[in-house]
CSV table of C-alpha atoms in Angstrom, one decimal:
chain,number,residue,atom,x,y,z
A,1,MET,CA,23.8,-65.7,-13.3
A,2,ASN,CA,21.1,-66.9,-15.8
A,3,LYS,CA,18.9,-63.8,-16.4
A,4,SER,CA,15.7,-65.8,-17.2
A,5,THR,CA,15.6,-66.5,-13.7
A,6,GLN,CA,14.9,-63.1,-13.0
A,7,LYS,CA,11.4,-62.0,-12.5
A,8,ILE,CA,10.2,-58.4,-12.9
A,9,LEU,CA,6.6,-57.1,-11.5
A,10,VAL,CA,5.2,-54.1,-13.5
A,11,ILE,CA,2.6,-52.0,-11.4
A,12,ASP,CA,0.7,-49.6,-13.4
A,13,ASP,CA,-3.0,-48.9,-13.8
A,14,ASP,CA,-2.5,-48.3,-17.5
A,15,PRO,CA,-3.0,-51.9,-19.4
A,16,ASP,CA,-1.3,-50.2,-22.4
A,17,PHE,CA,1.7,-49.2,-20.7
A,18,LEU,CA,1.9,-52.8,-19.3
A,19,ALA,CA,1.3,-54.2,-22.8
A,20,ALA,CA,4.2,-51.9,-24.3
A,21,VAL,CA,6.7,-52.3,-21.6
A,22,THR,CA,6.2,-56.3,-21.5
A,23,PRO,CA,8.1,-56.7,-24.6
A,24,ILE,CA,11.1,-54.4,-23.6
A,25,LEU,CA,11.5,-56.8,-20.6
A,26,LYS,CA,11.0,-59.8,-22.5
A,27,SER,CA,13.6,-58.8,-25.2
A,28,ALA,CA,16.3,-59.1,-22.2
A,29,LEU,CA,15.1,-62.2,-21.1
A,30,TYR,CA,13.1,-61.4,-17.9
A,31,GLU,CA,10.1,-62.9,-16.7
A,32,VAL,CA,7.3,-60.5,-16.5
A,33,VAL,CA,4.5,-60.4,-14.0
A,34,THR,CA,2.0,-57.3,-13.9
A,35,ALA,CA,-0.4,-55.8,-11.6
A,36,THR,CA,-3.0,-52.9,-12.4
A,37,ASN,CA,-3.9,-52.1,-8.8
A,38,PRO,CA,-2.2,-52.2,-5.4
A,39,ARG,CA,-4.4,-55.1,-4.0
A,40,GLU,CA,-3.0,-57.4,-7.1
A,41,ALA,CA,0.2,-55.7,-6.7
A,42,LYS,CA,0.6,-57.0,-3.1
A,43,GLU,CA,-0.5,-60.3,-4.0
A,44,LYS,CA,1.9,-60.6,-6.8
A,45,ILE,CA,4.7,-59.7,-4.6
A,46,PHE,CA,4.0,-62.6,-2.3
A,47,SER,CA,3.1,-65.1,-4.8
A,48,GLU,CA,5.4,-64.2,-7.4
A,49,LYS,CA,8.5,-62.9,-5.2
A,50,PRO,CA,9.9,-60.5,-8.0
A,51,ASN,CA,13.6,-59.7,-8.3
A,52,LEU,CA,12.6,-56.1,-8.8
A,53,ILE,CA,9.5,-53.7,-9.1
A,54,LEU,CA,8.7,-51.2,-11.7
A,55,LEU,CA,6.1,-48.8,-10.0
A,56,ASP,CA,3.9,-46.2,-11.7
A,57,ILE,CA,3.8,-43.2,-9.2
A,58,MET,CA,0.4,-42.0,-10.0
A,59,MET,CA,-1.8,-45.0,-9.8
A,60,ASP,CA,-5.1,-44.4,-8.5
A,61,SER,CA,-5.9,-41.8,-6.1
A,62,LEU,CA,-6.4,-43.9,-3.2
A,63,PHE,CA,-3.0,-45.8,-3.1
A,64,ASP,CA,-0.3,-44.0,-4.9
A,65,GLY,CA,3.3,-45.5,-5.7
A,66,PHE,CA,4.7,-43.3,-3.3
A,67,SER,CA,2.7,-45.3,-0.4
A,68,LEU,CA,3.3,-48.4,-2.0
A,69,CYS,CA,7.1,-47.9,-2.1
A,70,HIS,CA,7.2,-46.8,1.3
A,71,ALA,CA,5.1,-50.0,2.6
A,72,ILE,CA,7.4,-52.3,0.7
A,73,LYS,CA,10.7,-50.6,2.2
A,74,THR,CA,9.3,-50.2,5.7
A,75,SER,CA,6.5,-52.2,6.7
A,76,LYS,CA,6.2,-55.6,8.7
A,77,GLU,CA,3.9,-56.8,6.2
A,78,PHE,CA,6.5,-56.7,3.6
A,79,ARG,CA,9.7,-57.3,5.5
A,80,ASP,CA,10.7,-60.4,3.2
A,81,TYR,CA,10.7,-58.0,0.3
A,82,LYS,CA,12.1,-55.0,1.7
A,83,ASP,CA,15.1,-55.6,-0.2
A,84,THR,CA,13.4,-55.7,-3.6
A,85,PRO,CA,14.8,-52.7,-5.9
A,86,ILE,CA,12.1,-50.5,-6.9
A,87,ILE,CA,11.9,-48.1,-9.7
A,88,PHE,CA,9.4,-45.4,-9.9
A,89,VAL,CA,8.1,-45.0,-13.4
A,90,SER,CA,6.3,-41.7,-14.1
A,91,ALA,CA,5.3,-38.9,-16.5
A,92,VAL,CA,7.4,-36.3,-14.7
A,93,LYS,CA,5.5,-33.3,-15.0
A,94,GLU,CA,2.8,-34.7,-12.9
A,95,ILE,CA,4.9,-34.7,-9.8
A,96,ALA,CA,6.9,-31.5,-9.5
A,97,GLY,CA,6.5,-29.5,-12.6
A,98,THR,CA,9.9,-28.9,-14.3
A,99,ARG,CA,11.8,-31.5,-13.0
A,100,PHE,CA,11.7,-34.5,-11.0
A,101,GLN,CA,12.1,-34.0,-7.2
A,102,PHE,CA,11.3,-36.9,-4.9
A,103,LYS,CA,8.3,-35.9,-3.1
A,104,GLY,CA,9.1,-38.4,-0.5
A,105,ASP,CA,12.2,-37.0,0.9
A,106,GLU,CA,10.4,-34.1,2.3
A,107,GLU,CA,7.7,-36.2,3.6
A,108,GLY,CA,9.9,-38.8,5.2
A,109,MET,CA,8.9,-41.6,3.2
A,110,ALA,CA,11.4,-44.4,1.7
A,111,GLY,CA,12.3,-43.6,-1.8
A,112,PRO,CA,12.9,-46.0,-4.6
A,113,ASP,CA,16.3,-47.2,-5.8
A,114,ASP,CA,15.8,-45.2,-9.1
A,115,TYR,CA,13.3,-43.6,-11.3
A,116,ILE,CA,12.5,-43.3,-15.0
A,117,ASP,CA,10.2,-41.2,-16.9
A,118,LYS,CA,7.7,-42.3,-19.0
A,119,PRO,CA,7.7,-43.1,-21.9
A,120,VAL,CA,10.7,-45.4,-21.0
A,121,LYS,CA,13.5,-45.5,-23.5
A,122,PRO,CA,14.1,-49.6,-23.9
A,123,ASP,CA,17.8,-49.1,-23.6
A,124,ASP,CA,17.7,-46.9,-20.9
A,125,LEU,CA,15.1,-48.9,-18.9
A,126,LEU,CA,17.1,-52.3,-19.4
A,127,ALA,CA,20.5,-50.7,-18.2
A,128,ARG,CA,18.9,-49.4,-15.1
A,129,ILE,CA,17.2,-52.8,-14.3
A,130,ALA,CA,20.6,-54.5,-15.0
A,131,LYS,CA,22.3,-52.0,-12.7
A,132,LEU,CA,20.0,-53.0,-9.7
A,133,ILE,CA,19.7,-56.8,-10.2
A,134,LYS,CA,23.1,-57.7,-11.5
B,1,MET,CA,-27.9,-24.8,20.1
B,2,ALA,CA,-26.1,-22.4,22.0
B,3,GLU,CA,-24.2,-20.1,19.9
B,4,LYS,CA,-21.3,-18.3,21.1
B,5,LYS,CA,-22.2,-14.7,21.7
B,6,PRO,CA,-20.3,-12.3,19.2
B,7,THR,CA,-17.6,-10.4,20.9
B,8,VAL,CA,-17.5,-6.6,20.5
B,9,LEU,CA,-14.3,-4.9,21.7
B,10,VAL,CA,-15.0,-1.3,22.7
B,11,ILE,CA,-11.5,1.0,22.4
B,12,ASP,CA,-12.2,4.2,24.0
B,13,ASP,CA,-10.4,6.6,26.4
B,14,GLU,CA,-13.3,7.6,28.2
B,15,GLU,CA,-14.6,5.4,31.1
B,16,ALA,CA,-18.1,6.4,30.8
B,17,MET,CA,-18.2,5.7,27.1
B,18,ARG,CA,-16.7,2.2,27.7
B,19,ASP,CA,-19.3,1.4,30.4
B,20,SER,CA,-22.3,2.6,28.5
B,21,CYS,CA,-21.3,1.0,25.3
B,22,SER,CA,-20.9,-2.3,27.4
B,23,LEU,CA,-24.2,-2.3,29.0
B,24,ILE,CA,-25.9,-1.6,25.5
B,25,LEU,CA,-24.1,-4.2,24.1
B,26,ALA,CA,-24.6,-6.6,26.9
B,27,ARG,CA,-28.3,-6.1,26.7
B,28,GLY,CA,-28.2,-6.7,22.8
B,29,GLY,CA,-26.9,-10.0,23.3
B,30,TYR,CA,-23.3,-9.6,22.5
B,31,ALA,CA,-20.1,-10.2,24.7
B,32,PRO,CA,-18.4,-6.7,25.3
B,33,VAL,CA,-14.8,-6.4,26.0
B,34,THR,CA,-13.2,-2.8,26.7
B,35,ALA,CA,-9.9,-1.4,26.1
B,36,GLU,CA,-8.7,2.1,27.5
B,37,ASN,CA,-6.5,2.7,24.9
B,38,GLY,CA,-5.0,1.9,21.3
B,39,GLU,CA,-2.1,-0.4,22.6
B,40,VAL,CA,-4.6,-2.2,24.9
B,41,GLY,CA,-7.1,-2.4,22.1
B,42,LEU,CA,-4.7,-3.9,19.6
B,43,GLU,CA,-3.5,-6.6,22.3
B,44,LYS,CA,-7.0,-7.6,22.9
B,45,ILE,CA,-7.9,-8.0,19.4
B,46,ARG,CA,-4.8,-10.4,19.2
B,47,GLU,CA,-5.8,-12.3,22.1
B,48,LEU,CA,-9.6,-12.4,22.0
B,49,LYS,CA,-10.2,-12.1,18.2
B,50,PRO,CA,-13.3,-10.3,18.5
B,51,GLU,CA,-15.8,-10.1,15.7
B,52,ILE,CA,-16.2,-6.2,15.9
B,53,ALA,CA,-14.1,-3.4,17.1
B,54,LEU,CA,-15.6,0.0,17.9
B,55,ILE,CA,-12.6,2.4,17.9
B,56,ASP,CA,-12.8,6.0,19.1
B,57,LEU,CA,-10.7,8.2,16.8
B,58,LYS,CA,-9.4,10.6,19.4
B,59,MET,CA,-7.3,9.1,22.1
B,60,PRO,CA,-4.1,9.8,23.6
B,61,GLY,CA,-1.2,7.4,22.6
B,62,ILE,CA,-1.7,5.8,19.5
B,63,SER,CA,-4.7,7.3,17.6
B,64,GLY,CA,-7.8,5.6,16.5
B,65,PHE,CA,-6.5,5.9,12.9
B,66,GLU,CA,-3.2,3.7,13.6
B,67,VAL,CA,-5.4,1.1,15.4
B,68,LEU,CA,-7.5,1.1,12.4
B,69,GLU,CA,-4.7,0.7,10.0
B,70,LYS,CA,-3.1,-2.1,12.3
B,71,THR,CA,-6.3,-4.2,12.7
B,72,LYS,CA,-5.6,-5.2,9.1
B,73,ASP,CA,-2.6,-7.0,9.8
B,74,ILE,CA,-3.8,-8.5,12.9
B,75,ASP,CA,-6.9,-10.0,11.8
B,76,PRO,CA,-8.4,-8.9,8.3
B,77,GLN,CA,-11.7,-10.5,9.2
B,78,LEU,CA,-12.2,-8.1,12.1
B,79,ILE,CA,-14.9,-5.6,11.4
B,80,PRO,CA,-13.9,-2.2,12.7
B,81,ILE,CA,-16.4,0.5,13.3
B,82,VAL,CA,-15.1,4.2,14.3
B,83,ILE,CA,-16.7,6.2,17.0
B,84,THR,CA,-16.1,10.0,16.7
B,85,GLY,CA,-16.9,12.9,19.0
B,86,TYR,CA,-16.0,15.2,16.3
B,87,ALA,CA,-17.9,13.9,13.4
B,88,THR,CA,-16.7,15.7,10.5
B,89,VAL,CA,-17.1,14.5,7.1
B,90,ASP,CA,-13.3,14.5,6.7
B,91,SER,CA,-12.7,12.1,9.4
B,92,ALA,CA,-15.3,9.9,8.7
B,93,VAL,CA,-14.2,9.7,5.0
B,94,GLU,CA,-10.7,9.1,6.2
B,95,ALA,CA,-11.9,6.6,8.2
B,96,MET,CA,-13.9,4.7,5.6
B,97,LYS,CA,-10.7,4.7,3.4
B,98,LYS,CA,-8.5,3.3,6.2
B,99,GLY,CA,-11.0,0.3,6.2
B,100,ALA,CA,-13.4,1.2,8.6
B,101,TYR,CA,-16.8,-0.4,7.9
B,102,ASP,CA,-18.8,2.5,9.3
B,103,PHE,CA,-18.7,5.3,11.7
B,104,LEU,CA,-20.9,6.2,14.5
B,105,PRO,CA,-21.1,10.1,15.7
B,106,LYS,CA,-21.1,10.7,19.3
B,107,PRO,CA,-23.7,10.9,21.0
B,108,PHE,CA,-25.5,8.2,19.7
B,109,ALA,CA,-28.6,6.3,21.0
B,110,PRO,CA,-28.4,2.7,22.1
B,111,GLU,CA,-30.5,1.6,19.1
B,112,GLU,CA,-28.2,3.2,16.7
B,113,LEU,CA,-25.3,1.2,18.1
B,114,ARG,CA,-27.1,-2.1,18.1
B,115,LEU,CA,-28.3,-1.6,14.6
B,116,ILE,CA,-24.9,-0.6,13.4
B,117,ILE,CA,-23.4,-3.8,15.2
B,118,SER,CA,-26.0,-6.1,13.6
B,119,ARG,CA,-25.3,-4.8,10.2
B,120,ALA,CA,-21.5,-5.1,10.7
B,121,LEU,CA,-22.1,-8.9,11.9
B,122,GLU,CA,-24.2,-9.8,8.9
B,123,ARG,CA,-21.7,-8.4,6.7
B,124,ARG,CA,-18.8,-10.4,8.4
B,125,ARG,CA,-20.8,-13.4,8.2
B,126,LEU,CA,-21.4,-12.8,4.4
B,127,ALA,CA,-17.7,-12.0,3.9
B,128,MET,CA,-16.7,-15.4,5.6
B,129,GLU,CA,-19.0,-17.1,3.6
B,130,ALA,CA,-17.6,-15.9,0.4
B,131,GLU,CA,-14.1,-16.5,1.6
B,132,THR,CA,-14.9,-20.3,2.4
B,133,LEU,CA,-16.7,-20.6,-1.0
B,134,ARG,CA,-13.6,-18.9,-2.6
B,135,ARG,CA,-11.3,-21.2,-1.1
B,136,GLU,CA,-13.4,-24.3,-2.2
B,137,LYS,CA,-13.5,-23.2,-5.7
B,138,LYS,CA,-9.8,-22.7,-5.7
B,139,LEU,CA,-9.3,-26.1,-4.5
B,140,MET,CA,-11.7,-27.7,-6.7
B,141,GLU,CA,-10.2,-25.9,-9.5
B,142,ASP,CA,-6.5,-27.0,-8.6
B,143,ASN,CA,-7.6,-30.6,-8.4
B,144,PHE,CA,-9.4,-30.1,-11.7
B,145,ILE,CA,-6.1,-29.1,-13.6
B,146,THR,CA,-4.4,-31.8,-12.2
B,147,MET,CA,-7.0,-34.5,-13.0
B,148,VAL,CA,-7.4,-33.1,-16.6
B,149,THR,CA,-3.7,-33.1,-17.2
B,150,HIS,CA,-3.4,-36.5,-16.0
B,151,GLN,CA,-6.3,-37.7,-18.3
B,152,LEU,CA,-5.0,-35.9,-21.1
B,153,ARG,CA,-1.4,-36.9,-20.7
B,154,SER,CA,-1.9,-40.5,-19.9
B,155,PRO,CA,-3.1,-41.9,-23.4
B,156,LEU,CA,-0.5,-39.8,-25.0
B,157,VAL,CA,2.3,-41.6,-23.1
B,158,ALA,CA,0.9,-44.8,-23.5
B,159,ILE,CA,0.9,-44.2,-27.5
B,160,GLN,CA,4.5,-42.9,-27.1
B,161,GLN,CA,5.3,-46.1,-25.1
B,162,TYR,CA,4.2,-48.3,-28.0
B,163,PHE,CA,6.2,-46.2,-30.3
B,164,GLU,CA,9.3,-46.9,-28.4
B,165,VAL,CA,8.8,-50.5,-28.5
B,166,ILE,CA,8.2,-50.4,-32.1
B,167,LEU,CA,11.0,-48.4,-33.1
B,168,ALA,CA,13.1,-50.7,-31.1
B,169,GLY,CA,12.1,-53.5,-33.1
B,170,LEU,CA,10.7,-55.3,-30.1
B,171,ALA,CA,7.4,-55.7,-32.2
B,172,GLY,CA,8.8,-57.2,-35.4
B,173,GLN,CA,11.0,-55.7,-38.1
B,174,VAL,CA,10.2,-52.0,-39.0
B,175,ASP,CA,11.2,-50.9,-42.5
B,176,LYS,CA,12.3,-47.6,-43.3
B,177,THR,CA,9.0,-46.0,-44.4
B,178,GLN,CA,7.5,-47.2,-41.1
B,179,GLN,CA,10.0,-46.1,-39.2
B,180,GLU,CA,9.8,-42.4,-40.5
B,181,MET,CA,6.3,-42.2,-40.2
B,182,ILE,CA,6.4,-43.2,-36.6
B,183,LEU,CA,9.3,-41.0,-35.9
B,184,ARG,CA,7.1,-38.2,-37.2
B,185,ALA,CA,3.8,-39.2,-35.2
B,186,ARG,CA,6.2,-39.4,-32.1
B,187,GLU,CA,7.2,-35.8,-32.7
B,188,ARG,CA,3.8,-34.6,-33.3
B,189,LEU,CA,3.0,-36.3,-29.9
B,190,ASP,CA,6.0,-34.7,-28.1
B,191,ASN,CA,4.7,-31.4,-29.2
B,192,LEU,CA,1.3,-32.0,-27.9
B,193,LEU,CA,2.5,-33.3,-24.6
B,194,GLY,CA,4.9,-30.2,-24.4
B,195,LEU,CA,1.7,-28.0,-25.0
B,196,ILE,CA,-0.2,-29.8,-22.3
B,197,ASN,CA,2.5,-29.3,-19.7
B,198,ASP,CA,2.8,-25.6,-20.7
B,199,TRP,CA,-0.9,-25.4,-20.3
B,200,LEU,CA,-0.6,-26.7,-17.0
B,201,ASP,CA,2.1,-24.2,-15.9
B,202,LEU,CA,0.0,-21.4,-17.0
B,203,ALA,CA,-2.9,-22.7,-15.6
B,204,ARG,CA,-1.1,-23.1,-12.1
B,205,ILE,CA,0.4,-19.4,-12.4
B,206,ASP,CA,-3.1,-18.0,-13.0
B,207,ARG,CA,-4.3,-19.8,-10.2
B,208,GLY,CA,-1.8,-17.7,-8.1
B,209,GLN,CA,-0.3,-20.7,-6.4
B,210,ILE,CA,3.3,-19.2,-6.4
B,211,VAL,CA,2.9,-15.8,-4.9
B,212,ASP,CA,2.0,-17.8,-1.3
B,213,LYS,CA,5.4,-19.2,-1.0
B,214,LEU,CA,8.1,-16.8,-1.8
B,215,LYS,CA,11.4,-17.5,-0.2
B,216,PRO,CA,14.9,-16.4,-0.9
B,217,VAL,CA,16.2,-18.3,-3.6
B,218,ALA,CA,19.9,-18.5,-4.5
B,219,LEU,CA,20.0,-17.5,-8.1
B,220,ASP,CA,23.6,-18.6,-8.8
B,221,ASN,CA,22.8,-22.0,-7.6
B,222,LEU,CA,19.8,-22.3,-9.8
B,223,LEU,CA,21.4,-20.9,-12.8
B,224,LYS,CA,24.3,-23.1,-12.5
B,225,LYS,CA,22.2,-26.3,-12.2
B,226,GLN,CA,20.4,-24.7,-15.3
B,227,VAL,CA,23.5,-24.5,-17.3
B,228,GLU,CA,24.5,-28.1,-16.4
B,229,PHE,CA,21.1,-29.5,-17.3
B,230,LEU,CA,20.9,-27.6,-20.7
B,231,ALA,CA,24.7,-28.4,-21.6
B,232,PRO,CA,23.6,-31.1,-24.1
B,233,LEU,CA,21.2,-29.0,-25.6
B,234,ALA,CA,23.8,-26.4,-26.2
B,235,LYS,CA,26.1,-29.2,-27.4
B,236,GLU,CA,23.6,-30.1,-29.9
B,237,TYR,CA,23.1,-26.5,-31.2
B,238,GLU,CA,26.9,-25.9,-31.2
B,239,VAL,CA,26.4,-23.1,-28.7
B,240,SER,CA,28.5,-22.3,-25.9
B,241,LEU,CA,27.0,-21.4,-22.5
B,242,GLU,CA,28.6,-19.2,-20.1
B,243,LEU,CA,27.3,-18.0,-16.5
B,244,LYS,CA,29.2,-14.9,-15.0
B,245,PRO,CA,29.8,-14.8,-11.3
B,246,ALA,CA,26.4,-14.4,-9.5
B,247,LYS,CA,24.9,-11.9,-7.3
B,248,GLY,CA,22.7,-12.5,-3.9
B,249,PRO,CA,19.4,-14.0,-3.5
B,250,VAL,CA,16.2,-13.4,-4.8
B,251,LEU,CA,12.8,-13.7,-3.4
B,252,GLY,CA,11.1,-16.2,-5.2
B,253,ASP,CA,9.4,-19.7,-5.8
B,254,GLU,CA,12.5,-21.8,-6.9
B,255,GLN,CA,10.8,-24.3,-8.9
B,256,MET,CA,8.6,-21.5,-10.8
B,257,LEU,CA,11.8,-19.4,-11.5
B,258,ASP,CA,13.7,-22.4,-12.7
B,259,GLN,CA,11.0,-23.0,-15.1
B,260,ALA,CA,11.3,-19.4,-16.4
B,261,PHE,CA,15.0,-19.4,-16.7
B,262,SER,CA,14.8,-22.7,-18.3
B,263,ASN,CA,12.5,-21.4,-21.0
B,264,ILE,CA,14.5,-18.4,-21.6
B,265,ILE,CA,17.8,-19.9,-22.0
B,266,THR,CA,16.5,-23.0,-23.9
B,267,ASN,CA,15.1,-20.2,-26.4
B,268,ALA,CA,18.5,-18.5,-26.2
B,269,ILE,CA,20.0,-21.7,-27.3
B,270,LYS,CA,17.7,-22.9,-30.1
B,271,TYR,CA,17.4,-19.6,-31.6
B,272,ASN,CA,21.3,-19.1,-31.8
B,273,LYS,CA,23.8,-19.8,-34.7
B,274,PRO,CA,26.2,-22.7,-34.7
B,275,LYS,CA,29.4,-21.4,-32.9
B,276,GLY,CA,27.3,-18.8,-31.0
B,277,SER,CA,27.3,-18.0,-27.4
B,278,VAL,CA,24.8,-17.5,-24.6
B,279,THR,CA,25.8,-15.4,-21.6
B,280,ILE,CA,23.9,-15.2,-18.5
B,281,SER,CA,25.1,-12.2,-16.3
B,282,MET,CA,23.7,-10.4,-13.3
B,283,HIS,CA,23.7,-7.0,-11.8
B,284,HIS,CA,21.9,-5.1,-9.0
B,285,GLU,CA,19.4,-2.2,-9.8
B,286,ASN,CA,18.1,-0.8,-6.6
B,287,SER,CA,16.0,-3.4,-4.9
B,288,PHE,CA,16.2,-5.6,-7.8
B,289,ILE,CA,18.6,-8.1,-9.3
B,290,VAL,CA,18.5,-8.0,-13.0
B,291,VAL,CA,19.6,-11.4,-14.9
B,292,LYS,CA,20.7,-10.8,-18.5
B,293,VAL,CA,20.4,-13.7,-21.0
B,294,GLU,CA,22.3,-12.6,-23.9
B,295,ASP,CA,22.4,-14.7,-27.1
B,296,THR,CA,24.2,-14.4,-30.5
B,297,GLY,CA,21.4,-15.8,-32.4
B,298,ILE,CA,19.2,-14.7,-35.2
B,299,GLY,CA,17.6,-11.9,-33.1
B,300,ILE,CA,13.9,-10.8,-33.4
B,301,ALA,CA,12.6,-8.1,-35.9
B,302,ARG,CA,11.3,-5.2,-34.7
B,303,GLU,CA,7.8,-5.8,-35.8
B,304,HIS,CA,7.6,-9.2,-33.7
B,305,LEU,CA,9.0,-7.5,-30.6
B,306,PRO,CA,5.9,-6.5,-29.1
B,307,PHE,CA,4.2,-9.8,-29.6
B,308,ILE,CA,6.9,-12.2,-28.4
B,309,PHE,CA,5.6,-12.7,-24.8
B,310,ASP,CA,2.1,-13.4,-26.1
B,311,GLN,CA,0.6,-16.9,-25.8
B,312,PHE,CA,0.9,-19.2,-28.9
B,313,TYR,CA,2.8,-16.2,-30.7
B,314,ARG,CA,5.6,-17.9,-32.7
B,315,VAL,CA,8.0,-15.9,-34.9
B,316,SER,CA,7.5,-18.1,-38.3
B,317,ARG,CA,10.5,-17.7,-40.7
B,318,ARG,CA,11.5,-20.3,-43.0
B,319,GLU,CA,14.9,-20.8,-41.5
B,320,ASP,CA,13.7,-21.6,-38.1
B,321,GLN,CA,10.7,-24.0,-39.2
B,322,LYS,CA,12.8,-26.7,-37.6
B,323,ILE,CA,12.9,-25.1,-34.1
B,324,LYS,CA,9.8,-26.7,-32.2
B,325,GLY,CA,8.0,-25.3,-29.7
B,326,THR,CA,4.6,-24.4,-28.3
B,327,GLY,CA,4.6,-20.6,-28.4
B,328,LEU,CA,4.1,-20.6,-24.7
B,329,GLY,CA,7.5,-20.6,-23.1
B,330,LEU,CA,8.1,-16.8,-23.1
B,331,SER,CA,4.5,-16.0,-22.0
B,332,ILE,CA,5.1,-18.5,-19.2
B,333,ALA,CA,8.4,-16.8,-18.4
B,334,LYS,CA,6.7,-13.6,-18.2
B,335,LYS,CA,4.0,-14.6,-16.1
B,336,ILE,CA,6.4,-16.2,-13.6
B,337,VAL,CA,8.5,-13.0,-13.3
B,338,GLU,CA,5.4,-10.8,-12.9
B,339,ALA,CA,4.0,-12.9,-10.3
B,340,HIS,CA,7.1,-12.4,-8.5
B,341,ASN,CA,6.6,-8.6,-8.8
B,342,GLY,CA,9.3,-8.5,-11.3
B,343,SER,CA,9.7,-7.7,-15.2
B,344,ILE,CA,11.1,-9.0,-18.0
B,345,GLU,CA,12.2,-7.2,-21.5
B,346,VAL,CA,13.9,-7.9,-24.6
B,347,GLU,CA,16.3,-5.9,-26.6
B,348,SER,CA,17.1,-7.3,-30.2
B,349,GLU,CA,18.9,-6.7,-33.5
B,350,PRO,CA,18.2,-9.3,-36.0
B,351,GLY,CA,21.0,-11.1,-37.2
B,352,GLN,CA,23.0,-10.3,-34.1
B,353,GLY,CA,21.4,-11.5,-31.3
B,354,SER,CA,18.6,-11.0,-28.6
B,355,THR,CA,19.2,-10.1,-24.7
B,356,PHE,CA,16.5,-10.8,-22.3
B,357,SER,CA,16.7,-8.9,-19.2
B,358,VAL,CA,14.8,-10.5,-16.0
B,359,ARG,CA,14.2,-8.2,-13.1
B,360,LEU,CA,13.5,-9.9,-9.9
B,361,PRO,CA,13.2,-8.4,-6.2
B,362,ARG,CA,16.5,-9.0,-4.1
B,363,SER,CA,15.8,-10.7,-1.0
B,364,GLU,CA,16.3,-8.9,2.4
B,365,ASP,CA,18.2,-12.0,3.3
B,366,GLU,CA,21.7,-10.7,1.9
B,367,THR,CA,23.7,-13.0,4.0
B,368,LYS,CA,23.3,-16.1,1.7
């Protein structure tokens, strides 16, 4: 399959992270779209129909990555996109202390397909993406 | 606004006493309830959550002193006042020591009773207000720690992300000098991030966030995972890691204990010698489990030993300049262990190695 047809939506409130991660994805010939807030993220999911979503866990306080991920995987609104693979991106320590523990498991929330620590290593990121959107 | 009348429980075996107190209290605008002995009294405290309890010290069955002690477990907010017919200094002092707010010698005038009750209520109101304030302050501080940490980390992580991209050659060719400089800059950032993480851990422990939720923790499992997790690091330092068979569970916070042991074992690996080893073993000691982390490393000189658990204390020797650290790892481990009512000790022989012994209270739940 031609990789260039694959589109990745990166959702993060930090424009610098978006700017830094874009060249990584482009180097593997993915098309990149970005969103810096949940509203924009929602619009882009509907308009761009991404093949995969990179989602920052600690977005703004009102609507974090956990909620958005849960919404995409389970809500009616996103039912056409519920199979879109989601990779959580986060600075680990913010979530659980020493090591990543997926918070959602305990709270009955739908989890991501994979997660990766910030800063992401380009090779690692690309390998994880490739596994999910062959 | 119709406020609820404060409930005052009178625990006394003399009916006349209960009746007269009830009358005085009702007239004073309180809602009196009575109990004819200690057992019934404790039952009513549980059920009705009175604001104040008047407790007769001398009763058949469980004594007023016992009632006094047990009220603390049932409702720490309750203000107990003792009434006594044999108002000796001794019994008054003992009652106060056991947590009575005040004491009232029999016989007393209605005014005396009402005065003491109104003072007690005022004091209860202040205590509850203070408790609310304390809770709000703690919440604010907890959020503050999280927010500050996020704000401090985010820009650093963004910088690191740029470095990753540049180093991967995705922002154009990078020559050798540039690459070296960026690698160094990245290392400095790593250290700074490590420092922030450690600081956050310390702040959390200081906030006492762990002591509230102690559960039985299976140490064997925790240490097994720890050994697996640290295997790559051990390989990098050419150190072998061995975990001896484990003992029963301890009482603790799993995540925090994980952190403490991670810090100790990581040190044992880093301050080791190539072809050295780290051995983790356990034994029972009374109501404690002692975990020993033994390394064959460079050891710690006697003059440094008293300080190695101090914050930011790092033993600086030319030969371990290359070992990175924030100087907080062991002090974090110590704080965590102490917050578990445990202790941590070190023995060391320079050139031979160090042994860290962590004592943690055993969990009652030995079935695990």
